């Protein structure tokens, strides 16, 4: 289910950029939201080795970069308790 959300976000960003009037303006924000709350997007296994979690995050960020994403919103905590 969490992979489905990621795919839907990437697909909507792709479609929005495909139908925009100016496909490559000088300053454009293309963002993605990564939620770590309850392992929604990352990490796949919260009990995994830290190196495995880093590798998963780097792979996710590389995929987003190749999709043209230039802003990442990384949600750490579910409430305003930070």
mmCIF file with all atom_site columns, C-alpha atoms in Angstrom, residues 34-76:
data_model
loop_
_atom_site.group_PDB
_atom_site.id
_atom_site.type_symbol
_atom_site.label_atom_id
_atom_site.label_alt_id
_atom_site.label_comp_id
_atom_site.label_asym_id
_atom_site.label_entity_id
_atom_site.label_seq_id
_atom_site.pdbx_PDB_ins_code
_atom_site.Cartn_x
_atom_site.Cartn_y
_atom_site.Cartn_z
_atom_site.occupancy
_atom_site.B_iso_or_equiv
_atom_site.pdbx_formal_charge
_atom_site.auth_seq_id
_atom_site.auth_comp_id
_atom_site.auth_asym_id
_atom_site.auth_atom_id
_atom_site.pdbx_PDB_model_num
ATOM 1  C CA . UNK A 1 34 ? 8.529  11.102 2.582   1.00 0.00 ? 34 UNK A CA 1
ATOM 2  C CA . UNK A 1 35 ? 6.845  9.954  5.794   1.00 0.00 ? 35 UNK A CA 1
ATOM 3  C CA . UNK A 1 36 ? 8.689  7.808  8.291   1.00 0.00 ? 36 UNK A CA 1
ATOM 4  C CA . UNK A 1 37 ? 5.721  7.704  10.654  1.00 0.00 ? 37 UNK A CA 1
ATOM 5  C CA . UNK A 1 38 ? 4.679  4.066  11.123  1.00 0.00 ? 38 UNK A CA 1
ATOM 6  C CA . UNK A 1 39 ? 7.053  3.207  8.231   1.00 0.00 ? 39 UNK A CA 1
ATOM 7  C CA . UNK A 1 40 ? 4.560  4.626  5.758   1.00 0.00 ? 40 UNK A CA 1
ATOM 8  C CA . UNK A 1 41 ? 7.199  5.377  3.093   1.00 0.00 ? 41 UNK A CA 1
ATOM 9  C CA . UNK A 1 42 ? 10.483 4.655  4.843   1.00 0.00 ? 42 UNK A CA 1
ATOM 10 C CA . UNK A 1 43 ? 12.003 2.502  6.319   1.00 0.00 ? 43 UNK A CA 1
ATOM 11 C CA . UNK A 1 44 ? 10.556 -0.651 4.862   1.00 0.00 ? 44 UNK A CA 1
ATOM 12 C CA . UNK A 1 45 ? 11.506 -2.497 8.049   1.00 0.00 ? 45 UNK A CA 1
ATOM 13 C CA . UNK A 1 46 ? 12.064 -0.281 11.103  1.00 0.00 ? 46 UNK A CA 1
ATOM 14 C CA . UNK A 1 47 ? 13.984 -3.075 12.823  1.00 0.00 ? 47 UNK A CA 1
ATOM 15 C CA . UNK A 1 48 ? 16.451 -3.469 9.952   1.00 0.00 ? 48 UNK A CA 1
ATOM 16 C CA . UNK A 1 49 ? 20.133 -2.686 10.276  1.00 0.00 ? 49 UNK A CA 1
ATOM 17 C CA . UNK A 1 50 ? 20.854 1.071  10.052  1.00 0.00 ? 50 UNK A CA 1
ATOM 18 C CA . UNK A 1 51 ? 23.000 0.541  6.938   1.00 0.00 ? 51 UNK A CA 1
ATOM 19 C CA . UNK A 1 52 ? 20.090 -1.224 5.199   1.00 0.00 ? 52 UNK A CA 1
ATOM 20 C CA . UNK A 1 53 ? 17.805 1.683  6.103   1.00 0.00 ? 53 UNK A CA 1
ATOM 21 C CA . UNK A 1 54 ? 20.365 4.186  4.758   1.00 0.00 ? 54 UNK A CA 1
ATOM 22 C CA . UNK A 1 55 ? 20.672 2.220  1.525   1.00 0.00 ? 55 UNK A CA 1
ATOM 23 C CA . UNK A 1 56 ? 16.876 2.207  1.128   1.00 0.00 ? 56 UNK A CA 1
ATOM 24 C CA . UNK A 1 57 ? 16.690 5.955  1.725   1.00 0.00 ? 57 UNK A CA 1
ATOM 25 C CA . UNK A 1 58 ? 19.515 6.677  -0.722  1.00 0.00 ? 58 UNK A CA 1
ATOM 26 C CA . UNK A 1 59 ? 17.800 4.512  -3.361  1.00 0.00 ? 59 UNK A CA 1
ATOM 27 C CA . UNK A 1 60 ? 14.510 6.366  -2.773  1.00 0.00 ? 60 UNK A CA 1
ATOM 28 C CA . UNK A 1 61 ? 16.207 9.757  -3.039  1.00 0.00 ? 61 UNK A CA 1
ATOM 29 C CA . UNK A 1 62 ? 18.055 8.707  -6.211  1.00 0.00 ? 62 UNK A CA 1
ATOM 30 C CA . UNK A 1 63 ? 14.743 7.635  -7.772  1.00 0.00 ? 63 UNK A CA 1
ATOM 31 C CA . UNK A 1 64 ? 13.140 10.952 -6.860  1.00 0.00 ? 64 UNK A CA 1
ATOM 32 C CA . UNK A 1 65 ? 16.116 12.869 -8.229  1.00 0.00 ? 65 UNK A CA 1
ATOM 33 C CA . UNK A 1 66 ? 15.903 11.025 -11.538 1.00 0.00 ? 66 UNK A CA 1
ATOM 34 C CA . UNK A 1 67 ? 12.192 11.937 -11.668 1.00 0.00 ? 67 UNK A CA 1
ATOM 35 C CA . UNK A 1 68 ? 13.109 15.630 -11.412 1.00 0.00 ? 68 UNK A CA 1
ATOM 36 C CA . UNK A 1 69 ? 12.227 16.162 -7.769  1.00 0.00 ? 69 UNK A CA 1
ATOM 37 C CA . UNK A 1 70 ? 14.245 18.986 -6.227  1.00 0.00 ? 70 UNK A CA 1
ATOM 38 C CA . UNK A 1 71 ? 12.557 19.385 -2.818  1.00 0.00 ? 71 UNK A CA 1
ATOM 39 C CA . UNK A 1 72 ? 12.059 16.659 -0.208  1.00 0.00 ? 72 UNK A CA 1
ATOM 40 C CA . UNK A 1 73 ? 9.712  17.097 2.742   1.00 0.00 ? 73 UNK A CA 1
ATOM 41 C CA . UNK A 1 74 ? 10.786 14.498 5.256   1.00 0.00 ? 74 UNK A CA 1
ATOM 42 C CA . UNK A 1 75 ? 8.196  13.900 7.984   1.00 0.00 ? 75 UNK A CA 1
ATOM 43 C CA . UNK A 1 76 ? 9.773  12.551 11.141  1.00 0.00 ? 76 UNK A CA 1
#
